[in-house]
Amino acid sequence: MPQPYLGNPDKGPSRIRIHHLQQAKDNGEKFAMLTAYDVMMAEIFDSAGIEILLVGDSAANTVIGYDSTLPITLEEMIVFTKAVANGAKRAMVVADLPFGSYEQSPAQAVETAVRLMKEGRAQAVKMEGTAQYAEHVRAMVLAGVPVIGHIGFTPQSEHALGGFRVQGRGDALDQMKADALALQDAGAFCILMEMVPSPAAAEIDSVLRVPTIGIGAGSSTTGQVLVWQDMLGLGERRTPRFVKKYADLRSVIGQAVSEYHQDVLSGSFPSEEYEFKE
Ligand code: KIV
């Protein structure tokens, strides 16, 4: 197994830039993206060597508690992005364009992306959308904004897509391939595919020059992304089939908190060692 350049913080770049991700694709190497929404988790993920921290609009579900990503506002996204940027030293910080903040025109997309970069200090943005949004990508790239195109299942369109469904099956693959190519040609530096059958994702990856990131899209993409609360077992909600659970933080935290609760009720906390003496 070759030692990946990006996965080795001691040897790799001090800050992940778009050309490092392109190098990964060119060299047949992988990289990892993980969502983050606050400074402390950003610090932990950054120190662990994660290459990209995604301030996903999944914050609507995982932080605020909405049942979809639609209600989150640009102002809320800016706050989460600032927090993550404060914790990330090496990882690239990418922020989602939230629902309703970019669709109307390329100019609206530029305005939103600039706010996420200027006020949130993101280094790139991610936009959900098909080839119909290629002009939006072109305008953002022209304004100096690196863009990741998000295709396949796009949660902001869950109602239009008829719920959480795998995309790109059968004939739909040709359209998805055309979307990916149009976004790449408009200047997207990376294409993220969500809930796409592995053979379809592999085919799309093979026709693209730019790196790809997958979530529920098999192993052929250059990178992978997961929502951190899902992969660390913090959430209560049932995790999708494509999520590997690396820890069970919900029970670890629950246990620690009930221990603290019992200690307080029994008077054993604070004991002498935690008290100020004159
Ligand atoms: O918002 C998010 O977390 C995302 C990932 C699921 C890709 O878009």
PDB file of C-alpha atoms and ligand atoms in Angstrom:
ATOM      1  CA  MET A   1       0.000   0.000   0.000  1.00  0.00           C
ATOM      2  CA  PRO A   2       1.707   3.286  -1.044  1.00  0.00           C
ATOM      3  CA  GLN A   3       1.988   5.930   1.672  1.00  0.00           C
ATOM      4  CA  PRO A   4      -0.350   8.654   0.451  1.00  0.00           C
ATOM      5  CA  TYR A   5       1.105  12.134   0.135  1.00  0.00           C
ATOM      6  CA  LEU A   6      -2.010  13.864   1.423  1.00  0.00           C
ATOM      7  CA  GLY A   7      -2.641  11.464   4.295  1.00  0.00           C
ATOM      8  CA  ASN A   8       0.751  12.164   5.784  1.00  0.00           C
ATOM      9  CA  PRO A   9       0.565  15.547   7.553  1.00  0.00           C
ATOM     10  CA  ASP A  10       4.324  15.453   8.325  1.00  0.00           C
ATOM     11  CA  LYS A  11       5.327  15.186   4.674  1.00  0.00           C
ATOM     12  CA  GLY A  12       2.375  16.683   2.815  1.00  0.00           C
ATOM     13  CA  PRO A  13       1.410  20.305   2.264  1.00  0.00           C
ATOM     14  CA  SER A  14       0.893  22.616   5.252  1.00  0.00           C
ATOM     15  CA  ARG A  15      -2.444  23.690   3.752  1.00  0.00           C
ATOM     16  CA  ILE A  16      -4.552  21.589   1.400  1.00  0.00           C
ATOM     17  CA  ARG A  17      -5.206  23.454  -1.830  1.00  0.00           C
ATOM     18  CA  ILE A  18      -7.197  22.532  -4.919  1.00  0.00           C
ATOM     19  CA  HIS A  19      -4.083  21.434  -6.831  1.00  0.00           C
ATOM     20  CA  HIS A  20      -3.260  18.889  -4.102  1.00  0.00           C
ATOM     21  CA  LEU A  21      -6.671  17.281  -4.628  1.00  0.00           C
ATOM     22  CA  GLN A  22      -6.096  17.241  -8.380  1.00  0.00           C
ATOM     23  CA  GLN A  23      -2.694  15.622  -7.750  1.00  0.00           C
ATOM     24  CA  ALA A  24      -4.438  12.905  -5.730  1.00  0.00           C
ATOM     25  CA  LYS A  25      -6.671  12.070  -8.686  1.00  0.00           C
ATOM     26  CA  ASP A  26      -3.739  12.209 -11.136  1.00  0.00           C
ATOM     27  CA  ASN A  27      -1.644   9.898  -8.920  1.00  0.00           C
ATOM     28  CA  GLY A  28      -4.451   7.455  -8.124  1.00  0.00           C
ATOM     29  CA  GLU A  29      -4.464   8.473  -4.446  1.00  0.00           C
ATOM     30  CA  LYS A  30      -7.398   9.080  -2.101  1.00  0.00           C
ATOM     31  CA  PHE A  31      -8.430  11.864   0.276  1.00  0.00           C
ATOM     32  CA  ALA A  32     -11.060  12.208   2.983  1.00  0.00           C
ATOM     33  CA  MET A  33     -13.679  14.842   3.651  1.00  0.00           C
ATOM     34  CA  LEU A  34     -15.701  15.010   6.853  1.00  0.00           C
ATOM     35  CA  THR A  35     -18.416  17.440   7.878  1.00  0.00           C
ATOM     36  CA  ALA A  36     -17.649  19.881  10.692  1.00  0.00           C
ATOM     37  CA  TYR A  37     -19.717  22.668  12.179  1.00  0.00           C
ATOM     38  CA  ASP A  38     -17.754  23.943  15.190  1.00  0.00           C
ATOM     39  CA  VAL A  39     -14.230  24.845  16.219  1.00  0.00           C
ATOM     40  CA  MET A  40     -13.399  21.897  18.503  1.00  0.00           C
ATOM     41  CA  MET A  41     -14.456  19.159  16.120  1.00  0.00           C
ATOM     42  CA  ALA A  42     -12.677  21.043  13.335  1.00  0.00           C
ATOM     43  CA  GLU A  43      -9.468  21.015  15.416  1.00  0.00           C
ATOM     44  CA  ILE A  44      -9.782  17.271  16.091  1.00  0.00           C
ATOM     45  CA  PHE A  45     -10.512  16.347  12.458  1.00  0.00           C
ATOM     46  CA  ASP A  46      -7.780  18.670  11.192  1.00  0.00           C
ATOM     47  CA  SER A  47      -5.197  17.153  13.574  1.00  0.00           C
ATOM     48  CA  ALA A  48      -6.284  13.664  12.490  1.00  0.00           C
ATOM     49  CA  GLY A  49      -5.267  14.605   8.936  1.00  0.00           C
ATOM     50  CA  ILE A  50      -8.670  14.923   7.238  1.00  0.00           C
ATOM     51  CA  GLU A  51      -8.024  16.823   4.013  1.00  0.00           C
ATOM     52  CA  ILE A  52     -11.345  18.682   3.634  1.00  0.00           C
ATOM     53  CA  LEU A  53     -13.782  19.913   6.287  1.00  0.00           C
ATOM     54  CA  LEU A  54     -17.247  20.387   4.835  1.00  0.00           C
ATOM     55  CA  VAL A  55     -19.481  22.866   6.583  1.00  0.00           C
ATOM     56  CA  GLY A  56     -22.475  21.048   5.194  1.00  0.00           C
ATOM     57  CA  ASP A  57     -26.002  22.359   5.223  1.00  0.00           C
ATOM     58  CA  SER A  58     -26.585  19.035   7.010  1.00  0.00           C
ATOM     59  CA  ALA A  59     -26.006  21.322  10.035  1.00  0.00           C
ATOM     60  CA  ALA A  60     -29.737  21.934   9.612  1.00  0.00           C
ATOM     61  CA  ASN A  61     -30.297  18.328  10.760  1.00  0.00           C
ATOM     62  CA  THR A  62     -27.282  17.574  12.931  1.00  0.00           C
ATOM     63  CA  VAL A  63     -26.889  20.863  14.801  1.00  0.00           C
ATOM     64  CA  ILE A  64     -30.219  22.690  14.653  1.00  0.00           C
ATOM     65  CA  GLY A  65     -32.521  19.647  14.551  1.00  0.00           C
ATOM     66  CA  TYR A  66     -34.653  20.356  11.482  1.00  0.00           C
ATOM     67  CA  ASP A  67     -35.937  17.332   9.558  1.00  0.00           C
ATOM     68  CA  SER A  68     -34.412  18.541   6.275  1.00  0.00           C
ATOM     69  CA  THR A  69     -31.624  20.813   5.062  1.00  0.00           C
ATOM     70  CA  LEU A  70     -34.049  23.331   3.546  1.00  0.00           C
ATOM     71  CA  PRO A  71     -34.632  25.734   6.458  1.00  0.00           C
ATOM     72  CA  ILE A  72     -30.997  26.609   7.248  1.00  0.00           C
ATOM     73  CA  THR A  73     -30.136  30.228   6.420  1.00  0.00           C
ATOM     74  CA  LEU A  74     -27.034  31.784   4.919  1.00  0.00           C
ATOM     75  CA  GLU A  75     -26.423  33.677   8.165  1.00  0.00           C
ATOM     76  CA  GLU A  76     -26.444  30.394  10.116  1.00  0.00           C
ATOM     77  CA  MET A  77     -24.084  28.813   7.568  1.00  0.00           C
ATOM     78  CA  ILE A  78     -21.712  31.765   7.930  1.00  0.00           C
ATOM     79  CA  VAL A  79     -21.529  31.301  11.711  1.00  0.00           C
ATOM     80  CA  PHE A  80     -20.748  27.561  11.399  1.00  0.00           C
ATOM     81  CA  THR A  81     -18.194  28.261   8.664  1.00  0.00           C
ATOM     82  CA  LYS A  82     -16.379  30.852  10.817  1.00  0.00           C
ATOM     83  CA  ALA A  83     -16.175  28.370  13.665  1.00  0.00           C
ATOM     84  CA  VAL A  84     -14.716  25.631  11.462  1.00  0.00           C
ATOM     85  CA  ALA A  85     -12.261  28.029   9.811  1.00  0.00           C
ATOM     86  CA  ASN A  86     -11.053  28.973  13.308  1.00  0.00           C
ATOM     87  CA  GLY A  87     -10.210  25.325  14.018  1.00  0.00           C
ATOM     88  CA  ALA A  88      -8.735  24.244  10.678  1.00  0.00           C
ATOM     89  CA  LYS A  89      -5.023  24.764  10.196  1.00  0.00           C
ATOM     90  CA  ARG A  90      -4.287  22.348   7.356  1.00  0.00           C
ATOM     91  CA  ALA A  91      -7.622  21.129   6.029  1.00  0.00           C
ATOM     92  CA  MET A  92      -9.432  22.958   3.248  1.00  0.00           C
ATOM     93  CA  VAL A  93     -12.697  24.455   4.545  1.00  0.00           C
ATOM     94  CA  VAL A  94     -15.617  24.098   2.126  1.00  0.00           C
ATOM     95  CA  ALA A  95     -19.050  25.610   2.840  1.00  0.00           C
ATOM     96  CA  ASP A  96     -22.392  24.619   1.322  1.00  0.00           C
ATOM     97  CA  LEU A  97     -24.518  27.167  -0.509  1.00  0.00           C
ATOM     98  CA  PRO A  98     -27.801  26.748   1.386  1.00  0.00           C
ATOM     99  CA  PHE A  99     -31.183  26.253  -0.287  1.00  0.00           C
ATOM    100  CA  GLY A 100     -32.573  29.516  -1.678  1.00  0.00           C
ATOM    101  CA  SER A 101     -29.258  31.359  -1.615  1.00  0.00           C
ATOM    102  CA  TYR A 102     -28.026  30.772  -5.187  1.00  0.00           C
ATOM    103  CA  GLU A 103     -30.656  29.328  -7.532  1.00  0.00           C
ATOM    104  CA  GLN A 104     -32.099  32.566  -8.915  1.00  0.00           C
ATOM    105  CA  SER A 105     -29.061  33.693 -10.890  1.00  0.00           C
ATOM    106  CA  PRO A 106     -25.296  33.395 -11.298  1.00  0.00           C
ATOM    107  CA  ALA A 107     -25.057  36.826  -9.622  1.00  0.00           C
ATOM    108  CA  GLN A 108     -26.936  35.544  -6.555  1.00  0.00           C
ATOM    109  CA  ALA A 109     -24.593  32.543  -6.376  1.00  0.00           C
ATOM    110  CA  VAL A 110     -21.536  34.825  -6.517  1.00  0.00           C
ATOM    111  CA  GLU A 111     -22.943  37.075  -3.792  1.00  0.00           C
ATOM    112  CA  THR A 112     -23.612  34.111  -1.485  1.00  0.00           C
ATOM    113  CA  ALA A 113     -20.267  32.440  -2.155  1.00  0.00           C
ATOM    114  CA  VAL A 114     -18.401  35.685  -1.511  1.00  0.00           C
ATOM    115  CA  ARG A 115     -20.150  36.072   1.863  1.00  0.00           C
ATOM    116  CA  LEU A 116     -19.197  32.502   2.827  1.00  0.00           C
ATOM    117  CA  MET A 117     -15.580  33.234   1.907  1.00  0.00           C
ATOM    118  CA  LYS A 118     -15.321  36.797   3.220  1.00  0.00           C
ATOM    119  CA  GLU A 119     -17.364  36.483   6.437  1.00  0.00           C
ATOM    120  CA  GLY A 120     -17.121  32.718   7.003  1.00  0.00           C
ATOM    121  CA  ARG A 121     -13.523  32.401   5.738  1.00  0.00           C
ATOM    122  CA  ALA A 122     -14.345  29.315   3.647  1.00  0.00           C
ATOM    123  CA  GLN A 123     -11.772  28.437   1.006  1.00  0.00           C
ATOM    124  CA  ALA A 124     -14.286  26.924  -1.399  1.00  0.00           C
ATOM    125  CA  VAL A 125     -18.022  26.311  -1.725  1.00  0.00           C
ATOM    126  CA  LYS A 126     -20.172  23.338  -2.665  1.00  0.00           C
ATOM    127  CA  MET A 127     -23.314  23.754  -4.751  1.00  0.00           C
ATOM    128  CA  GLU A 128     -26.072  21.209  -5.376  1.00  0.00           C
ATOM    129  CA  GLY A 129     -27.272  21.156  -8.959  1.00  0.00           C
ATOM    130  CA  THR A 130     -27.189  19.765 -12.473  1.00  0.00           C
ATOM    131  CA  ALA A 131     -25.824  21.163 -15.751  1.00  0.00           C
ATOM    132  CA  GLN A 132     -28.566  23.799 -15.506  1.00  0.00           C
ATOM    133  CA  TYR A 133     -26.365  25.474 -12.903  1.00  0.00           C
ATOM    134  CA  ALA A 134     -23.202  25.488 -15.014  1.00  0.00           C
ATOM    135  CA  GLU A 135     -23.468  29.258 -15.538  1.00  0.00           C
ATOM    136  CA  HIS A 136     -23.659  29.743 -11.766  1.00  0.00           C
ATOM    137  CA  VAL A 137     -20.420  27.761 -11.397  1.00  0.00           C
ATOM    138  CA  ARG A 138     -18.754  29.737 -14.187  1.00  0.00           C
ATOM    139  CA  ALA A 139     -19.665  33.050 -12.547  1.00  0.00           C
ATOM    140  CA  MET A 140     -18.374  31.949  -9.124  1.00  0.00           C
ATOM    141  CA  VAL A 141     -15.125  30.618 -10.558  1.00  0.00           C
ATOM    142  CA  LEU A 142     -14.660  33.878 -12.475  1.00  0.00           C
ATOM    143  CA  ALA A 143     -15.064  35.722  -9.171  1.00  0.00           C
ATOM    144  CA  GLY A 144     -12.266  33.628  -7.643  1.00  0.00           C
ATOM    145  CA  VAL A 145     -14.413  31.073  -5.822  1.00  0.00           C
ATOM    146  CA  PRO A 146     -13.358  27.406  -6.034  1.00  0.00           C
ATOM    147  CA  VAL A 147     -16.517  25.311  -6.506  1.00  0.00           C
ATOM    148  CA  ILE A 148     -17.441  21.679  -5.840  1.00  0.00           C
ATOM    149  CA  GLY A 149     -20.466  20.497  -7.840  1.00  0.00           C
ATOM    150  CA  HIS A 150     -22.833  18.159  -5.951  1.00  0.00           C
ATOM    151  CA  ILE A 151     -24.873  15.741  -8.109  1.00  0.00           C
ATOM    152  CA  GLY A 152     -26.806  12.502  -7.642  1.00  0.00           C
ATOM    153  CA  PHE A 153     -29.114  12.691  -4.641  1.00  0.00           C
ATOM    154  CA  THR A 154     -29.185  16.373  -3.703  1.00  0.00           C
ATOM    155  CA  PRO A 155     -30.928  16.741  -0.322  1.00  0.00           C
ATOM    156  CA  GLN A 156     -32.113  20.303  -1.032  1.00  0.00           C
ATOM    157  CA  SER A 157     -34.274  18.812  -3.831  1.00  0.00           C
ATOM    158  CA  GLU A 158     -35.622  15.954  -1.731  1.00  0.00           C
ATOM    159  CA  HIS A 159     -39.236  16.972  -2.444  1.00  0.00           C
ATOM    160  CA  ALA A 160     -38.640  17.370  -6.187  1.00  0.00           C
ATOM    161  CA  LEU A 161     -36.808  14.024  -6.289  1.00  0.00           C
ATOM    162  CA  GLY A 162     -39.580  12.221  -4.409  1.00  0.00           C
ATOM    163  CA  GLY A 163     -37.629  11.524  -1.236  1.00  0.00           C
ATOM    164  CA  PHE A 164     -34.303   9.872  -0.420  1.00  0.00           C
ATOM    165  CA  ARG A 165     -33.650   7.747  -3.497  1.00  0.00           C
ATOM    166  CA  VAL A 166     -30.603   6.398  -5.256  1.00  0.00           C
ATOM    167  CA  GLN A 167     -29.970   8.459  -8.434  1.00  0.00           C
ATOM    168  CA  GLY A 168     -28.305   7.637 -11.758  1.00  0.00           C
ATOM    169  CA  ARG A 169     -29.871   4.217 -12.291  1.00  0.00           C
ATOM    170  CA  GLY A 170     -30.332   2.934 -15.855  1.00  0.00           C
ATOM    171  CA  ASP A 171     -30.904   5.653 -18.456  1.00  0.00           C
ATOM    172  CA  ALA A 172     -30.382   8.377 -15.873  1.00  0.00           C
ATOM    173  CA  LEU A 173     -26.647   7.667 -15.933  1.00  0.00           C
ATOM    174  CA  ASP A 174     -26.148   9.430 -19.277  1.00  0.00           C
ATOM    175  CA  GLN A 175     -27.777  12.593 -17.959  1.00  0.00           C
ATOM    176  CA  MET A 176     -25.726  12.448 -14.773  1.00  0.00           C
ATOM    177  CA  LYS A 177     -22.540  12.033 -16.770  1.00  0.00           C
ATOM    178  CA  ALA A 178     -23.491  15.068 -18.899  1.00  0.00           C
ATOM    179  CA  ASP A 179     -24.198  17.070 -15.728  1.00  0.00           C
ATOM    180  CA  ALA A 180     -20.828  16.169 -14.236  1.00  0.00           C
ATOM    181  CA  LEU A 181     -18.992  17.123 -17.449  1.00  0.00           C
ATOM    182  CA  ALA A 182     -20.885  20.415 -17.768  1.00  0.00           C
ATOM    183  CA  LEU A 183     -20.035  21.393 -14.183  1.00  0.00           C
ATOM    184  CA  GLN A 184     -16.393  20.406 -14.704  1.00  0.00           C
ATOM    185  CA  ASP A 185     -16.256  22.408 -17.949  1.00  0.00           C
ATOM    186  CA  ALA A 186     -17.751  25.404 -16.158  1.00  0.00           C
ATOM    187  CA  GLY A 187     -14.782  25.295 -13.784  1.00  0.00           C
ATOM    188  CA  ALA A 188     -15.809  23.092 -10.821  1.00  0.00           C
ATOM    189  CA  PHE A 189     -12.588  21.722  -9.329  1.00  0.00           C
ATOM    190  CA  CYS A 190     -14.288  18.613  -7.945  1.00  0.00           C
ATOM    191  CA  ILE A 191     -17.570  16.727  -8.322  1.00  0.00           C
ATOM    192  CA  LEU A 192     -19.347  15.156  -5.339  1.00  0.00           C
ATOM    193  CA  MET A 193     -21.751  12.278  -5.984  1.00  0.00           C
ATOM    194  CA  GLU A 194     -24.328  11.247  -3.384  1.00  0.00           C
ATOM    195  CA  MET A 195     -26.277   7.958  -3.417  1.00  0.00           C
ATOM    196  CA  VAL A 196     -25.245   6.784  -6.861  1.00  0.00           C
ATOM    197  CA  PRO A 197     -24.750   3.087  -7.744  1.00  0.00           C
ATOM    198  CA  SER A 198     -21.029   2.226  -7.590  1.00  0.00           C
ATOM    199  CA  PRO A 199     -20.686   1.267 -11.297  1.00  0.00           C
ATOM    200  CA  ALA A 200     -22.321   4.551 -12.352  1.00  0.00           C
ATOM    201  CA  ALA A 201     -20.070   6.575 -10.013  1.00  0.00           C
ATOM    202  CA  ALA A 202     -17.017   4.711 -11.347  1.00  0.00           C
ATOM    203  CA  GLU A 203     -18.019   5.507 -14.927  1.00  0.00           C
ATOM    204  CA  ILE A 204     -18.564   9.187 -14.153  1.00  0.00           C
ATOM    205  CA  ASP A 205     -15.241   9.345 -12.311  1.00  0.00           C
ATOM    206  CA  SER A 206     -13.496   7.807 -15.300  1.00  0.00           C
ATOM    207  CA  VAL A 207     -14.760  10.457 -17.773  1.00  0.00           C
ATOM    208  CA  LEU A 208     -13.900  13.372 -15.485  1.00  0.00           C
ATOM    209  CA  ARG A 209     -10.489  15.053 -15.348  1.00  0.00           C
ATOM    210  CA  VAL A 210     -11.197  16.541 -11.884  1.00  0.00           C
ATOM    211  CA  PRO A 211     -11.302  14.544  -8.642  1.00  0.00           C
ATOM    212  CA  THR A 212     -14.579  13.121  -7.356  1.00  0.00           C
ATOM    213  CA  ILE A 213     -15.926  12.643  -3.835  1.00  0.00           C
ATOM    214  CA  GLY A 214     -18.482   9.997  -2.983  1.00  0.00           C
ATOM    215  CA  ILE A 215     -21.067   9.420  -0.286  1.00  0.00           C
ATOM    216  CA  GLY A 216     -22.958   6.213  -0.874  1.00  0.00           C
ATOM    217  CA  ALA A 217     -21.262   6.030  -4.284  1.00  0.00           C
ATOM    218  CA  GLY A 218     -18.831   3.140  -3.861  1.00  0.00           C
ATOM    219  CA  SER A 219     -15.056   3.094  -3.741  1.00  0.00           C
ATOM    220  CA  SER A 220     -14.020   4.432  -7.163  1.00  0.00           C
ATOM    221  CA  THR A 221     -14.199   8.113  -6.303  1.00  0.00           C
ATOM    222  CA  THR A 222     -11.007   9.978  -5.408  1.00  0.00           C
ATOM    223  CA  GLY A 223     -12.395  11.025  -2.032  1.00  0.00           C
ATOM    224  CA  GLN A 224     -15.055   9.969   0.432  1.00  0.00           C
ATOM    225  CA  VAL A 225     -17.245  12.068   2.701  1.00  0.00           C
ATOM    226  CA  LEU A 226     -19.399  11.250   5.715  1.00  0.00           C
ATOM    227  CA  VAL A 227     -21.425  13.268   8.186  1.00  0.00           C
ATOM    228  CA  TRP A 228     -19.399  13.110  11.398  1.00  0.00           C
ATOM    229  CA  GLN A 229     -22.324  12.522  13.760  1.00  0.00           C
ATOM    230  CA  ASP A 230     -23.247   9.468  11.661  1.00  0.00           C
ATOM    231  CA  MET A 231     -19.775   7.930  11.492  1.00  0.00           C
ATOM    232  CA  LEU A 232     -19.008   8.557  15.170  1.00  0.00           C
ATOM    233  CA  GLY A 233     -22.394   7.331  16.376  1.00  0.00           C
ATOM    234  CA  LEU A 234     -23.616  10.542  17.979  1.00  0.00           C
ATOM    235  CA  GLY A 235     -26.937  10.831  16.237  1.00  0.00           C
ATOM    236  CA  GLU A 236     -30.180   9.241  17.305  1.00  0.00           C
ATOM    237  CA  ARG A 237     -31.455   8.916  13.752  1.00  0.00           C
ATOM    238  CA  ARG A 238     -30.998   5.684  11.838  1.00  0.00           C
ATOM    239  CA  THR A 239     -27.863   5.972   9.760  1.00  0.00           C
ATOM    240  CA  PRO A 240     -27.988   5.300   6.019  1.00  0.00           C
ATOM    241  CA  ARG A 241     -26.686   1.913   4.803  1.00  0.00           C
ATOM    242  CA  PHE A 242     -23.521   3.431   3.352  1.00  0.00           C
ATOM    243  CA  VAL A 243     -22.311   4.788   6.706  1.00  0.00           C
ATOM    244  CA  LYS A 244     -19.638   2.883   8.610  1.00  0.00           C
ATOM    245  CA  LYS A 245     -19.909   3.599  12.338  1.00  0.00           C
ATOM    246  CA  TYR A 246     -16.409   4.074  13.785  1.00  0.00           C
ATOM    247  CA  ALA A 247     -17.515   4.853  17.366  1.00  0.00           C
ATOM    248  CA  ASP A 248     -20.564   5.002  19.608  1.00  0.00           C
ATOM    249  CA  LEU A 249     -20.213   8.493  21.042  1.00  0.00           C
ATOM    250  CA  ARG A 250     -23.872   8.678  22.011  1.00  0.00           C
ATOM    251  CA  SER A 251     -23.486   5.971  24.624  1.00  0.00           C
ATOM    252  CA  VAL A 252     -20.005   7.152  25.726  1.00  0.00           C
ATOM    253  CA  ILE A 253     -21.341  10.667  26.349  1.00  0.00           C
ATOM    254  CA  GLY A 254     -24.619   9.411  27.842  1.00  0.00           C
ATOM    255  CA  GLN A 255     -22.702   7.255  30.332  1.00  0.00           C
ATOM    256  CA  ALA A 256     -20.314  10.043  31.343  1.00  0.00           C
ATOM    257  CA  VAL A 257     -23.171  12.508  31.832  1.00  0.00           C
ATOM    258  CA  SER A 258     -25.209  10.131  33.995  1.00  0.00           C
ATOM    259  CA  GLU A 259     -22.088   9.475  36.118  1.00  0.00           C
ATOM    260  CA  TYR A 260     -21.730  13.251  36.627  1.00  0.00           C
ATOM    261  CA  HIS A 261     -25.445  13.502  37.436  1.00  0.00           C
ATOM    262  CA  GLN A 262     -25.195  10.728  40.044  1.00  0.00           C
ATOM    263  CA  ASP A 263     -22.063  12.322  41.562  1.00  0.00           C
ATOM    264  CA  VAL A 264     -23.845  15.655  41.944  1.00  0.00           C
ATOM    265  CA  LEU A 265     -26.964  14.078  43.474  1.00  0.00           C
ATOM    266  CA  SER A 266     -24.906  12.001  45.883  1.00  0.00           C
ATOM    267  CA  GLY A 267     -22.641  14.922  46.827  1.00  0.00           C
ATOM    268  CA  SER A 268     -19.474  13.107  45.716  1.00  0.00           C
ATOM    269  CA  PHE A 269     -18.762  15.851  43.184  1.00  0.00           C
ATOM    270  CA  PRO A 270     -17.114  18.235  43.801  1.00  0.00           C
ATOM    271  CA  SER A 271     -14.755  16.420  46.143  1.00  0.00           C
ATOM    272  CA  GLU A 272     -11.908  18.293  47.885  1.00  0.00           C
ATOM    273  CA  GLU A 273      -9.555  18.127  44.948  1.00  0.00           C
ATOM    274  CA  TYR A 274     -11.898  20.298  42.869  1.00  0.00           C
ATOM    275  CA  GLU A 275     -12.320  23.002  45.509  1.00  0.00           C
ATOM    276  CA  PHE A 276     -10.493  26.319  45.832  1.00  0.00           C
ATOM    277  CA  LYS A 277      -8.650  26.675  49.141  1.00  0.00           C
ATOM    278  CA  GLU A 278      -7.669  30.129  50.345  1.00  0.00           C
TER     279      GLU A 278
HETATM  280  O1  KIV B   1     -24.488  18.806   3.865  1.00  0.00           O
HETATM  281  C1  KIV B   1     -23.778  17.782   3.849  1.00  0.00           C
HETATM  282  O2  KIV B   1     -23.344  17.253   4.876  1.00  0.00           O
HETATM  283  C2  KIV B   1     -23.472  17.201   2.552  1.00  0.00           C
HETATM  284  C3  KIV B   1     -22.821  15.859   2.532  1.00  0.00           C
HETATM  285  C4  KIV B   1     -23.784  14.808   2.907  1.00  0.00           C
HETATM  286  C5  KIV B   1     -22.171  15.589   1.246  1.00  0.00           C
HETATM  287  O3  KIV B   1     -23.770  17.772   1.540  1.00  0.00           O
END
